[in-house]
Coordinates of C-alpha atoms in Angstrom, one line a residue:
Chain A
M1353 CA -94.1 -95.7 1.7
S1354 CA -94.4 -99.4 2.2
A1355 CA -91.3 -99.3 4.5
V1356 CA -93.1 -96.9 6.7
T1357 CA -96.3 -98.9 6.9
A1358 CA -94.4 -102.1 7.6
T1359 CA -92.7 -100.7 10.7
T1360 CA -96.0 -99.4 12.2
T1361 CA -97.3 -101.9 14.6
K1362 CA -100.6 -103.4 13.7
V1363 CA -102.8 -101.5 16.2
R1364 CA -105.5 -100.8 13.6
P1365 CA -105.8 -101.0 9.9
E1366 CA -104.6 -98.1 7.8
R1367 CA -107.0 -95.2 7.9
R1368 CA -106.9 -94.2 4.3
R1369 CA -109.4 -94.9 1.6
P1370 CA -110.5 -98.5 2.2
S1371 CA -109.5 -100.7 -0.6
P1372 CA -112.2 -102.3 -2.8
G1373 CA -111.3 -105.7 -1.3
K1374 CA -111.9 -104.4 2.2
V1375 CA -115.3 -103.0 1.2
L1376 CA -116.2 -106.3 -0.3
A1377 CA -115.1 -108.2 2.8
W1378 CA -117.1 -106.0 5.1
T1379 CA -120.1 -106.4 2.8
V1380 CA -119.9 -110.1 3.0
T1381 CA -119.5 -110.0 6.8
A1382 CA -122.6 -107.8 7.1
A1383 CA -124.6 -110.1 4.8
M1384 CA -123.5 -113.1 6.9
V1385 CA -124.6 -111.4 10.1
L1386 CA -127.9 -110.6 8.6
I1387 CA -128.6 -114.1 7.4
T1388 CA -127.5 -115.5 10.8
L1389 CA -129.7 -113.2 12.8
L1390 CA -132.7 -112.5 10.6
P1391 CA -134.6 -115.7 11.5
F1392 CA -134.3 -114.9 15.2
Y1393 CA -136.0 -111.6 14.6
W1394 CA -138.6 -113.2 12.3
I1395 CA -139.5 -115.7 15.1
L1396 CA -140.2 -112.9 17.5
R1397 CA -142.1 -110.8 14.9
T1398 CA -144.3 -113.7 13.9
A1399 CA -144.9 -114.9 17.5
L1400 CA -146.3 -111.4 18.4
S1401 CA -148.6 -111.1 15.4
S1402 CA -152.0 -112.6 14.9
N1403 CA -152.6 -115.3 12.3
T1404 CA -155.2 -113.3 10.3
A1405 CA -152.9 -110.3 10.1
L1406 CA -150.0 -112.5 9.1
A1407 CA -152.0 -113.7 6.1
A1408 CA -152.9 -110.2 5.1
H1409 CA -149.5 -108.6 5.6
P1410 CA -146.8 -111.3 5.1
G1411 CA -144.0 -108.8 4.3
D1412 CA -144.4 -106.3 7.1
V1413 CA -141.2 -105.8 9.1
L1414 CA -142.9 -105.1 12.4
P1415 CA -145.3 -107.4 14.2
V1416 CA -148.8 -107.0 12.7
D1417 CA -151.9 -106.7 14.9
P1418 CA -149.7 -107.3 18.0
T1419 CA -151.1 -110.0 20.3
T1420 CA -149.8 -112.5 22.9
G1421 CA -152.3 -115.1 21.6
G1422 CA -149.5 -117.2 20.1
F1423 CA -147.7 -117.5 23.4
E1424 CA -151.0 -118.2 25.2
R1425 CA -151.7 -121.1 22.8
A1426 CA -148.2 -122.5 23.1
L1427 CA -148.4 -122.5 26.9
G1428 CA -152.0 -123.9 26.8
L1429 CA -153.5 -120.8 28.5
Q1430 CA -156.3 -120.5 25.9
S1431 CA -159.6 -122.3 25.8
T1432 CA -160.0 -124.6 22.9
E1433 CA -162.7 -122.4 21.3
E1434 CA -160.6 -119.3 21.6
A1435 CA -157.6 -121.1 20.2
I1436 CA -159.5 -122.3 17.1
A1437 CA -161.0 -118.9 16.6
Q1438 CA -157.5 -117.4 16.4
G1439 CA -156.2 -120.0 13.9
G1440 CA -154.8 -122.6 16.4
S1441 CA -155.5 -126.3 16.2
G1442 CA -157.0 -126.5 19.7
G1443 CA -154.8 -129.5 20.3
G1444 CA -153.8 -129.6 23.9
L1445 CA -150.0 -128.9 24.4
K1446 CA -148.6 -128.4 27.8
F1447 CA -145.4 -126.6 27.2
W1448 CA -144.6 -126.0 30.8
R1449 CA -144.5 -129.8 31.2
Y1450 CA -142.3 -130.3 28.2
L1451 CA -140.0 -127.5 29.3
L1452 CA -139.6 -129.2 32.7
N1453 CA -139.0 -132.6 31.0
S1454 CA -136.3 -131.1 28.8
V1455 CA -134.6 -129.5 31.8
I1456 CA -134.7 -132.8 33.8
V1457 CA -133.3 -134.9 30.9
S1458 CA -130.5 -132.4 29.9
T1459 CA -129.5 -131.8 33.5
L1460 CA -129.4 -135.5 34.4
I1461 CA -127.4 -136.3 31.2
T1462 CA -124.9 -133.4 31.6
V1463 CA -124.1 -133.7 35.3
C1464 CA -123.7 -137.5 35.3
Q1465 CA -122.0 -137.7 31.9
I1466 CA -119.4 -135.1 32.8
L1467 CA -118.7 -136.5 36.3
F1468 CA -118.3 -140.1 35.1
S1469 CA -116.4 -139.2 32.0
A1470 CA -114.0 -137.0 34.1
M1471 CA -113.5 -139.9 36.5
A1472 CA -112.7 -142.3 33.7
A1473 CA -110.5 -139.7 32.1
Y1474 CA -108.5 -139.4 35.3
A1475 CA -108.2 -143.2 35.6
F1476 CA -106.8 -143.3 32.0
A1477 CA -104.5 -140.3 32.5
R1478 CA -103.1 -140.7 36.0
L1479 CA -103.8 -144.1 37.5
R1480 CA -101.9 -147.3 36.9
W1481 CA -103.9 -150.5 36.6
R1482 CA -103.8 -153.7 34.7
G1483 CA -105.7 -153.6 31.4
R1484 CA -105.7 -149.9 31.2
D1485 CA -104.4 -149.7 27.6
T1486 CA -106.8 -152.5 26.5
V1487 CA -109.9 -150.7 27.9
F1488 CA -108.6 -147.4 26.4
G1489 CA -108.3 -149.1 23.0
L1490 CA -111.9 -150.3 23.4
F1491 CA -113.1 -146.7 24.1
L1492 CA -111.1 -145.6 21.1
A1493 CA -113.0 -148.1 18.9
G1494 CA -116.2 -146.7 20.4
L1495 CA -115.4 -143.3 18.8
M1496 CA -115.8 -144.9 15.4
V1497 CA -119.4 -145.9 15.9
P1498 CA -121.8 -143.2 14.7
T1499 CA -124.3 -142.4 17.4
I1500 CA -127.2 -143.1 15.1
F1501 CA -126.1 -146.8 14.7
T1502 CA -126.8 -147.7 18.3
L1503 CA -130.3 -146.0 18.4
L1504 CA -132.3 -149.0 17.2
P1505 CA -130.6 -151.6 19.4
N1506 CA -130.7 -149.2 22.3
F1507 CA -134.4 -148.8 21.7
V1508 CA -134.9 -152.6 22.0
L1509 CA -132.8 -152.6 25.1
I1510 CA -134.7 -149.8 26.8
K1511 CA -138.0 -151.6 25.9
Q1512 CA -136.7 -154.8 27.5
L1513 CA -135.8 -152.8 30.6
G1514 CA -139.3 -151.5 30.7
L1515 CA -138.1 -147.9 30.5
L1516 CA -139.9 -146.7 27.4
D1517 CA -141.8 -143.5 27.8
S1518 CA -139.8 -142.5 30.8
L1519 CA -137.3 -139.6 31.3
L1520 CA -134.8 -142.1 32.6
G1521 CA -135.1 -144.1 29.4
I1522 CA -134.3 -141.0 27.4
S1523 CA -131.3 -140.2 29.5
L1524 CA -129.7 -143.5 30.1
P1525 CA -127.7 -144.1 26.9
T1526 CA -125.6 -140.9 27.2
M1527 CA -125.8 -140.6 31.0
F1528 CA -122.6 -142.6 31.8
M1529 CA -120.2 -141.4 29.2
T1530 CA -119.5 -140.6 25.6
P1531 CA -116.1 -141.6 24.2
F1532 CA -115.5 -138.1 23.1
A1533 CA -116.0 -136.6 26.6
V1534 CA -113.6 -139.1 28.0
F1535 CA -110.9 -138.3 25.4
F1536 CA -111.4 -134.6 25.6
L1537 CA -111.0 -134.5 29.4
R1538 CA -108.1 -137.0 29.3
Q1539 CA -106.2 -134.6 27.1
F1540 CA -106.5 -131.9 29.8
F1541 CA -105.6 -134.2 32.7
M1542 CA -102.5 -135.4 30.9
N1543 CA -101.4 -131.7 30.7
V1544 CA -101.7 -131.1 34.5
P1545 CA -98.1 -131.1 35.8
R1546 CA -97.3 -134.2 37.8
E1547 CA -95.6 -132.1 40.4
V1548 CA -98.9 -130.6 41.5
E1549 CA -100.3 -134.0 42.1
E1550 CA -97.2 -135.3 43.9
A1551 CA -97.1 -132.3 46.1
A1552 CA -100.7 -133.0 47.2
L1553 CA -99.9 -136.6 47.7
L1554 CA -97.0 -135.7 50.0
D1555 CA -99.3 -133.3 51.9
G1556 CA -101.3 -136.5 52.7
A1557 CA -104.2 -136.2 50.4
G1558 CA -105.7 -139.3 49.0
K1559 CA -106.1 -139.8 45.2
I1560 CA -109.9 -139.4 45.4
R1561 CA -109.5 -136.1 47.2
I1562 CA -106.8 -135.0 44.7
F1563 CA -109.2 -135.7 41.8
F1564 CA -111.9 -133.5 43.3
R1565 CA -109.8 -130.8 44.9
V1566 CA -106.9 -130.5 42.5
M1567 CA -107.6 -132.1 39.1
L1568 CA -111.2 -131.0 38.5
P1569 CA -110.6 -127.3 39.5
M1570 CA -107.5 -127.2 37.3
A1571 CA -109.6 -128.4 34.3
S1572 CA -112.6 -126.2 35.1
S1573 CA -112.6 -124.3 31.8
P1574 CA -112.8 -127.4 29.6
V1575 CA -115.2 -129.1 32.0
L1576 CA -117.5 -126.1 31.8
T1577 CA -117.3 -125.8 28.0
L1578 CA -118.0 -129.5 27.6
G1579 CA -120.8 -129.2 30.1
V1580 CA -122.5 -126.4 28.3
L1581 CA -122.1 -128.1 24.9
T1582 CA -123.4 -131.4 26.3
Y1583 CA -126.4 -129.5 27.7
I1584 CA -127.2 -127.9 24.4
T1585 CA -126.7 -131.2 22.5
S1586 CA -129.1 -133.1 24.8
W1587 CA -131.6 -130.2 24.9
N1588 CA -131.7 -130.2 21.1
D1589 CA -131.8 -134.0 20.5
Y1590 CA -134.8 -135.1 18.7
F1591 CA -134.4 -138.6 17.1
W1592 CA -133.8 -140.6 20.2
P1593 CA -136.6 -139.0 22.4
L1594 CA -138.9 -139.4 19.4
M1595 CA -138.3 -143.1 19.5
V1596 CA -138.6 -143.5 23.2
S1597 CA -141.4 -141.3 24.4
Y1598 CA -145.1 -141.4 23.3
S1599 CA -147.0 -139.6 26.0
D1600 CA -146.9 -136.2 27.8
S1601 CA -145.2 -137.7 30.8
S1602 CA -141.8 -138.1 29.0
R1603 CA -142.2 -135.7 26.0
V1604 CA -139.4 -133.2 25.6
L1605 CA -139.6 -129.8 23.8
T1606 CA -138.2 -130.9 20.5
V1607 CA -140.7 -133.7 20.1
A1608 CA -143.6 -131.5 21.3
L1609 CA -142.6 -128.9 18.7
A1610 CA -142.7 -131.4 15.9
I1611 CA -146.1 -132.6 17.1
F1612 CA -147.3 -129.0 17.3
R1613 CA -146.2 -128.5 13.7
A1614 CA -148.0 -131.6 12.6
Q1615 CA -151.3 -130.5 14.2
T1616 CA -152.3 -128.3 11.3
P1617 CA -155.8 -126.8 11.6
Q1618 CA -158.0 -126.7 8.5
T1619 CA -157.2 -123.0 8.0
G1620 CA -153.5 -123.6 7.5
Y1621 CA -150.6 -123.5 9.9
D1622 CA -150.9 -121.7 13.3
W1623 CA -147.7 -119.8 12.5
S1624 CA -148.0 -117.4 15.4
G1625 CA -148.4 -120.1 18.0
L1626 CA -145.7 -122.2 16.3
M1627 CA -143.2 -119.4 16.4
A1628 CA -144.0 -118.6 20.0
A1629 CA -143.4 -122.3 20.8
T1630 CA -140.0 -122.3 19.0
L1631 CA -139.0 -119.2 20.9
I1632 CA -139.9 -120.9 24.2
A1633 CA -137.8 -123.9 23.1
A1634 CA -134.8 -121.9 22.0
L1635 CA -134.6 -119.1 24.5
P1636 CA -133.2 -121.2 27.4
M1637 CA -130.2 -122.2 25.3
L1638 CA -129.6 -118.6 24.1
V1639 CA -129.6 -117.4 27.8
L1640 CA -127.3 -120.3 28.8
F1641 CA -124.9 -119.4 26.0
G1642 CA -125.1 -115.7 26.9
F1643 CA -123.7 -116.5 30.3
F1644 CA -120.7 -118.6 29.1
A1645 CA -120.3 -117.3 25.6
R1646 CA -116.8 -115.8 26.1
R1647 CA -115.4 -119.0 27.6
I1648 CA -117.0 -121.3 25.1
V1649 CA -116.0 -119.4 22.0
S1650 CA -112.4 -119.3 23.2
T1651 CA -112.3 -123.0 24.2
I1652 CA -113.7 -124.4 21.0
S1653 CA -110.3 -125.4 19.7
F1654 CA -111.0 -129.1 19.6
T1655 CA -112.8 -131.4 17.2
G1656 CA -115.8 -133.5 17.5
I1657 CA -119.0 -132.6 19.3
K1658 CA -121.5 -133.1 16.6
Chain B
M1257 CA -94.9 -127.2 49.3
T1258 CA -91.1 -127.6 48.9
V1259 CA -90.8 -131.1 50.3
A1260 CA -87.9 -133.2 49.1
S1261 CA -89.4 -135.3 46.3
S1262 CA -87.2 -138.2 47.3
S1263 CA -89.2 -139.0 50.4
P1264 CA -90.3 -142.6 50.3
P1265 CA -94.0 -143.5 49.7
S1266 CA -94.2 -145.1 53.2
H1267 CA -94.7 -141.6 54.5
L1268 CA -98.1 -141.6 52.9
P1269 CA -101.0 -141.7 55.4
P1270 CA -102.7 -145.1 55.9
R1271 CA -105.8 -143.8 54.1
D1272 CA -104.1 -144.7 50.8
V1273 CA -104.3 -148.5 51.3
E1274 CA -104.8 -148.9 47.6
E1275 CA -101.2 -148.1 47.1
T1276 CA -100.1 -151.6 48.1
A1277 CA -97.7 -152.2 45.2
P1278 CA -94.2 -150.7 45.6
K1279 CA -94.4 -147.3 44.2
R1280 CA -92.5 -146.8 41.0
R1281 CA -90.4 -143.7 40.6
S1282 CA -90.3 -144.0 36.8
V1283 CA -92.6 -141.0 36.4
G1284 CA -93.7 -140.4 32.9
K1285 CA -92.5 -143.7 31.5
R1286 CA -95.3 -145.8 29.9
E1287 CA -95.3 -149.4 31.0
R1288 CA -97.1 -152.2 29.2
D1289 CA -100.8 -152.1 29.4
G1290 CA -101.1 -149.5 32.1
G1291 CA -98.3 -150.7 34.3
G1292 CA -99.5 -153.4 36.6
S1293 CA -102.1 -153.1 39.3
G1294 CA -100.7 -150.0 41.0
D1295 CA -104.1 -148.4 41.7
G1296 CA -106.3 -151.4 40.9
A1297 CA -109.2 -150.9 43.4
L1298 CA -109.2 -147.1 43.0
A1299 CA -109.1 -147.4 39.2
A1300 CA -112.1 -149.7 39.3
L1301 CA -114.0 -147.2 41.2
F1302 CA -113.1 -144.4 38.8
I1303 CA -113.6 -146.2 35.6
G1304 CA -116.6 -148.3 36.7
P1305 CA -119.6 -146.1 35.8
A1306 CA -118.2 -145.0 32.4
L1307 CA -117.2 -148.6 31.6
L1308 CA -120.6 -149.9 32.6
G1309 CA -122.3 -147.3 30.3
F1310 CA -119.9 -148.0 27.5
L1311 CA -120.5 -151.8 27.6
V1312 CA -124.3 -151.6 28.1
F1313 CA -125.2 -148.7 25.8
L1314 CA -122.5 -148.6 23.2
F1315 CA -120.5 -151.9 22.9
W1316 CA -123.4 -154.3 23.3
P1317 CA -125.9 -152.4 21.1
T1318 CA -123.3 -152.3 18.3
L1319 CA -122.9 -156.0 18.4
R1320 CA -126.6 -156.5 18.7
G1321 CA -127.3 -154.1 15.8
I1322 CA -125.1 -156.2 13.6
Y1323 CA -126.8 -159.4 14.9
L1324 CA -130.3 -158.1 14.3
S1325 CA -129.4 -157.3 10.6
F1326 CA -129.3 -161.1 10.1
T1327 CA -132.7 -161.7 11.6
R1328 CA -136.4 -161.1 11.0
F1329 CA -137.6 -159.1 14.0
N1330 CA -140.9 -157.2 14.6
L1331 CA -140.3 -156.4 18.3
L1332 CA -143.2 -158.5 19.5
T1333 CA -141.9 -162.0 18.8
P1334 CA -138.3 -163.1 19.3
A1335 CA -135.9 -162.4 16.5
E1336 CA -135.6 -165.2 13.9
W1337 CA -132.3 -165.9 12.1
V1338 CA -132.7 -165.5 8.4
G1339 CA -129.0 -165.2 7.3
L1340 CA -128.4 -162.8 4.5
D1341 CA -132.0 -162.3 3.5
N1342 CA -132.2 -158.7 4.6
Y1343 CA -129.0 -157.9 2.6
R1344 CA -130.3 -159.6 -0.5
R1345 CA -133.5 -157.6 -0.2
M1346 CA -131.6 -154.4 0.3
V1347 CA -129.6 -154.8 -2.9
K1348 CA -132.8 -155.4 -4.8
D1349 CA -134.8 -152.6 -3.1
P1350 CA -135.1 -149.6 -5.5
I1351 CA -136.3 -147.4 -2.6
F1352 CA -133.1 -148.1 -0.7
W1353 CA -130.9 -147.1 -3.7
D1354 CA -133.0 -144.1 -4.3
S1355 CA -132.7 -143.0 -0.6
L1356 CA -128.9 -143.5 -0.8
K1357 CA -128.8 -141.3 -3.9
V1358 CA -130.9 -138.6 -2.2
T1359 CA -128.6 -138.8 0.9
V1360 CA -125.5 -138.4 -1.2
E1361 CA -127.0 -135.5 -3.1
Y1362 CA -127.8 -133.9 0.2
V1363 CA -124.3 -134.5 1.6
F1364 CA -122.7 -133.0 -1.5
I1365 CA -124.7 -129.8 -1.4
N1366 CA -124.6 -129.5 2.4
I1367 CA -120.8 -130.1 2.8
G1368 CA -119.9 -128.2 -0.4
V1369 CA -121.6 -125.0 0.6
Q1370 CA -120.9 -125.3 4.3
T1371 CA -117.1 -125.9 3.9
V1372 CA -116.7 -122.9 1.6
S1373 CA -118.8 -120.7 3.8
A1374 CA -117.1 -121.8 7.0
L1375 CA -113.7 -121.2 5.5
A1376 CA -114.7 -117.7 4.3
I1377 CA -116.1 -116.9 7.8
A1378 CA -113.1 -118.2 9.6
V1379 CA -110.7 -116.2 7.4
L1380 CA -112.8 -113.1 7.8
L1381 CA -112.7 -113.6 11.6
Q1382 CA -108.9 -114.0 11.4
R1383 CA -107.9 -111.4 8.8
L1384 CA -110.6 -108.7 8.8
T1385 CA -111.7 -108.3 12.4
Q1386 CA -110.8 -109.8 15.7
S1387 CA -114.2 -109.1 17.2
A1388 CA -115.2 -111.6 19.9
V1389 CA -118.8 -110.5 19.6
L1390 CA -118.9 -111.5 16.0
R1391 CA -117.6 -115.0 16.9
G1392 CA -120.4 -115.3 19.4
V1393 CA -123.0 -114.2 16.8
V1394 CA -121.7 -116.7 14.3
L1395 CA -122.4 -119.5 16.8
T1396 CA -126.0 -118.5 17.7
P1397 CA -127.8 -120.8 15.1
Y1398 CA -125.9 -123.7 16.6
L1399 CA -127.8 -123.2 19.8
M1400 CA -131.1 -124.0 18.0
S1401 CA -132.2 -127.6 17.6
N1402 CA -132.6 -128.9 14.0
V1403 CA -136.3 -129.1 14.7
V1404 CA -136.5 -125.3 15.5
A1405 CA -134.3 -124.5 12.5
G1406 CA -136.5 -126.6 10.3
I1407 CA -139.7 -125.1 11.5
V1408 CA -138.4 -121.5 11.3
W1409 CA -137.2 -121.9 7.7
L1410 CA -140.4 -123.8 6.8
W1411 CA -142.2 -120.6 7.7
M1412 CA -139.7 -118.2 6.1
L1413 CA -139.8 -120.1 2.9
D1414 CA -143.5 -120.7 2.8
T1415 CA -144.8 -120.3 -0.8
Q1416 CA -147.6 -117.8 0.0
L1417 CA -146.7 -116.2 3.3
G1418 CA -143.0 -116.7 3.8
I1419 CA -140.7 -113.6 3.9
G1420 CA -138.3 -115.3 1.4
N1421 CA -141.0 -115.6 -1.2
E1422 CA -142.3 -112.1 -0.5
I1423 CA -138.9 -110.8 -1.4
I1424 CA -138.7 -113.0 -4.5
A1425 CA -142.1 -111.8 -5.6
G1426 CA -141.2 -108.2 -4.8
L1427 CA -138.3 -108.5 -7.1
G1428 CA -140.7 -109.6 -9.9
F1429 CA -139.8 -113.3 -9.9
D1430 CA -142.1 -116.3 -9.6
R1431 CA -142.6 -117.7 -6.1
I1432 CA -140.6 -120.8 -5.4
P1433 CA -142.3 -123.7 -3.5
F1434 CA -139.0 -124.5 -1.8
L1435 CA -140.0 -127.4 0.4
A1436 CA -142.9 -128.7 -1.7
D1437 CA -141.1 -129.2 -5.0
E1438 CA -139.1 -132.3 -5.9
T1439 CA -136.1 -130.5 -7.3
W1440 CA -135.9 -127.7 -4.7
A1441 CA -136.6 -129.8 -1.5
I1442 CA -133.2 -131.4 -1.0
P1443 CA -131.0 -128.3 -1.7
T1444 CA -133.3 -126.3 0.6
I1445 CA -132.9 -128.8 3.5
A1446 CA -129.2 -128.9 2.8
L1447 CA -129.0 -125.1 3.1
I1448 CA -131.1 -125.0 6.2
N1449 CA -128.6 -127.3 7.9
V1450 CA -125.8 -125.1 6.6
W1451 CA -127.4 -122.2 8.4
R1452 CA -127.5 -124.1 11.6
H1453 CA -124.0 -125.7 11.5
V1454 CA -121.8 -123.3 9.6
G1455 CA -120.8 -121.2 12.6
Y1456 CA -119.6 -124.1 14.6
T1457 CA -117.6 -125.4 11.7
A1458 CA -116.2 -121.9 11.1
L1459 CA -115.0 -121.8 14.8
L1460 CA -113.2 -125.1 14.5
L1461 CA -111.4 -123.9 11.4
F1462 CA -110.7 -120.6 13.1
A1463 CA -109.0 -122.5 15.9
G1464 CA -106.8 -124.0 13.3
L1465 CA -106.0 -120.6 11.8
Q1466 CA -105.0 -119.4 15.2
A1467 CA -102.0 -121.7 15.0
I1468 CA -100.6 -120.0 12.0
P1469 CA -98.0 -117.4 13.2
N1470 CA -99.0 -113.8 12.3
D1471 CA -95.4 -113.1 11.2
M1472 CA -95.9 -115.1 8.1
Y1473 CA -98.6 -112.8 6.9
E1474 CA -96.6 -109.7 8.0
A1475 CA -93.6 -110.9 6.0
A1476 CA -95.7 -111.7 3.0
K1477 CA -97.3 -108.2 3.2
V1478 CA -93.8 -106.6 3.2
D1479 CA -93.1 -108.5 0.0
G1480 CA -96.3 -107.0 -1.5
A1481 CA -98.5 -110.1 -1.5
S1482 CA -102.3 -109.5 -1.7
E1483 CA -104.7 -111.0 0.8
W1484 CA -106.0 -113.3 -2.0
R1485 CA -102.5 -114.6 -2.7
M1486 CA -101.7 -115.0 1.0
F1487 CA -104.9 -117.1 1.4
W1488 CA -103.7 -119.6 -1.3
R1489 CA -100.0 -119.5 -0.4
I1490 CA -100.1 -119.5 3.4
T1491 CA -103.6 -120.2 4.8
M1492 CA -104.7 -123.1 2.7
P1493 CA -101.4 -125.2 2.8
L1494 CA -101.1 -124.7 6.6
L1495 CA -104.8 -125.3 7.4
R1496 CA -105.0 -128.5 5.2
P1497 CA -104.7 -131.1 8.1
V1498 CA -107.2 -129.3 10.2
L1499 CA -109.5 -128.9 7.2
A1500 CA -109.3 -132.6 6.5
V1501 CA -110.3 -133.5 10.0
V1502 CA -113.2 -131.1 10.1
L1503 CA -114.4 -132.2 6.7
I1504 CA -114.5 -135.9 7.7
M1505 CA -116.4 -135.0 10.9
T1506 CA -119.0 -132.9 9.1
V1507 CA -119.4 -135.5 6.3
I1508 CA -120.1 -138.2 8.9
G1509 CA -122.6 -135.9 10.6
S1510 CA -124.2 -134.9 7.3
F1511 CA -124.9 -138.5 6.3
Q1512 CA -127.0 -138.9 9.4
V1513 CA -129.5 -136.2 8.5
F1514 CA -133.0 -136.9 9.9
D1515 CA -134.5 -134.2 12.1
T1516 CA -134.8 -131.5 9.5
V1517 CA -136.5 -133.8 7.0
A1518 CA -138.9 -135.1 9.6
V1519 CA -140.2 -131.6 10.5
T1520 CA -140.2 -130.0 7.1
T1521 CA -141.1 -132.5 4.3
N1522 CA -141.6 -135.8 6.0
G1523 CA -139.7 -137.6 3.2
G1524 CA -141.9 -136.1 0.5
P1525 CA -142.8 -134.9 -2.0
A1526 CA -142.9 -138.3 -3.7
N1527 CA -139.9 -139.7 -1.7
A1528 CA -137.8 -136.8 -3.0
T1529 CA -136.4 -136.2 0.5
N1530 CA -136.5 -139.8 1.7
V1531 CA -133.0 -139.7 3.1
L1532 CA -131.5 -143.0 4.3
Q1533 CA -132.0 -142.4 8.0
F1534 CA -135.6 -141.5 7.4
Y1535 CA -136.1 -144.7 5.4
I1536 CA -134.5 -146.7 8.2
Y1537 CA -136.8 -145.0 10.8
G1538 CA -139.9 -145.7 8.7
S1539 CA -138.9 -149.4 8.2
A1540 CA -138.4 -149.9 12.0
F1541 CA -141.2 -147.8 13.5
G1542 CA -143.7 -147.6 10.6
R1543 CA -143.5 -151.2 9.2
F1544 CA -141.9 -152.9 12.2
Q1545 CA -139.1 -154.4 10.1
F1546 CA -136.4 -154.1 12.7
G1547 CA -134.2 -156.6 11.0
Y1548 CA -134.3 -154.8 7.6
A1549 CA -133.8 -151.5 9.3
S1550 CA -130.7 -152.9 11.1
A1551 CA -129.3 -154.2 7.8
M1552 CA -129.6 -150.7 6.3
S1553 CA -128.0 -149.2 9.4
V1554 CA -125.1 -151.6 9.0
A1555 CA -124.7 -150.5 5.3
L1556 CA -124.6 -146.9 6.6
L1557 CA -122.0 -147.9 9.2
V1558 CA -119.9 -149.5 6.5
V1559 CA -120.0 -146.3 4.3
L1560 CA -119.1 -144.1 7.3
S1561 CA -116.2 -146.4 8.4
A1562 CA -114.9 -146.4 4.8
I1563 CA -114.9 -142.6 4.9
T1564 CA -113.1 -142.6 8.2
I1565 CA -110.4 -145.1 7.1
L1566 CA -109.9 -143.0 3.9
Q1567 CA -109.4 -140.0 6.1
Y1568 CA -106.7 -141.7 8.2
R1569 CA -104.9 -142.7 5.0
L1570 CA -105.0 -139.2 3.7
T1571 CA -104.0 -137.3 6.8
R1572 CA -101.6 -139.7 8.5
A1573 CA -98.7 -137.7 7.2
G1574 CA -99.9 -134.4 8.7
R1575 CA -100.5 -134.5 12.5
T1576 CA -103.0 -131.9 13.5
D1577 CA -103.1 -129.7 16.5
L1578 CA -106.7 -130.4 17.0
G1579 CA -108.1 -133.2 19.1

């Protein structure tokens, strides 16, 4: 019997009675999916409920007393009296503004960081210049410094530059490069066959043009993956923006959310408004990921983005 | 495109003036320190922005952070050199030691649970189903910020209204004040962060599993080996180098926990969740003791460097296919 099963190609598992082990494995998988996705449903269910109904029916699976009040409070569309009546704090939060700030910071960081890191990676992988190995060793050492260590001194630096409470101040430290991005892209440039480059050189293209027309397109998959992950990382960053910004003009979503959570009215948390706000903060990344999911999931075969 | 590759470089158009040095034909051979000044001007252009960012926002702040740890500095008046004062104070500071203890407890729970879960998920994705959809699902919590994850679980684990406690009460147990109790708070925060990061870790391990040839499992199957036995005899030994790298990465990340604490417990109750990074932040921005905060950051840096060096010692033998 085993000889027969061994020769059948593994198109699909045997269709007999599933073994107890398989049943257990599927059960574990189902439980894992449930724990992974339940919070997402719970955000939605809470955001669409009213605070009074939430307190009365904490365990209902469907939204209770469905209302869009939570979203209206999160987006600052309710008057203060109305918000307080519905269990909000009445504190003014301008989520459109924070959303825009988050978009500006993440876009600025991602575009510049990927471009400059790719250029540096190309210089390390393909150009010959005096001091290359020394500079590369320096970058290598930079990998060893945990991001968190440079935050305090960088805060002092940004303060001296007079850029506190500005979107540029939030973006600057990671705008030019991260050692990881440089290494990651260098790996890919090293793997581009030299013949491709030499052929382009003989066709009369300059090295700058080769970089933009040959190297970057050939590394489009890793560049895209790195880009999306960088975007998500900067979008979700909290510690650094918390240090640097202290007014609406430079407040990003993560910081605004934490403030929203701290503005607890006398009656207890405004859970409905809070969940609506988290949904607004999280949704753009879910959509972004939805677009590139296949490519990202297949390219995550490297170490290191925190 | 089939041009004779022996054509001399002088055929290149004059646009490439950077190519002043005689072009070496020793393609692929590494020369000392980058091989002379072949593309000097062009390289400067390419490396310039990244090098500037590196020097200004990484190299210089690192040196400055170490310097500040030897000073008294409140941000308003110039830093004043005080030698080892901050370090002496740190050694005698019971709150510092307590926060280090809390951090280590957090790291143990967080890394222990996360590594076992990630390994289980990775193996399920490899041996049970090849579903790409499932791989995407696993990664979804990673798309949330720590702040969002913290707030959502704060709500789900709320003592009176949270769905978690509704279920617990429904089963006839006492409600658990997960984030308001000194014993429960750290394990709860550790598990919240497992929820957020486990999928990403699982995918990194999964990438390592992809490198194991399927024939090995097939052959073992013919010999009548069970999945359990294959896991211990094939998967674990071959995944070990990858696992080591991923473990170090996650441990270093885990030591830097801050966001989740800030939005759920704020260091409380009674300093029970006062993790090191939270204490450092409070010292700098709550009490304006930048010098002392820097000294504690240096201590953390030393701990993390020690872990990294240890990792290199342990994994030097096995080269990984990651990174």
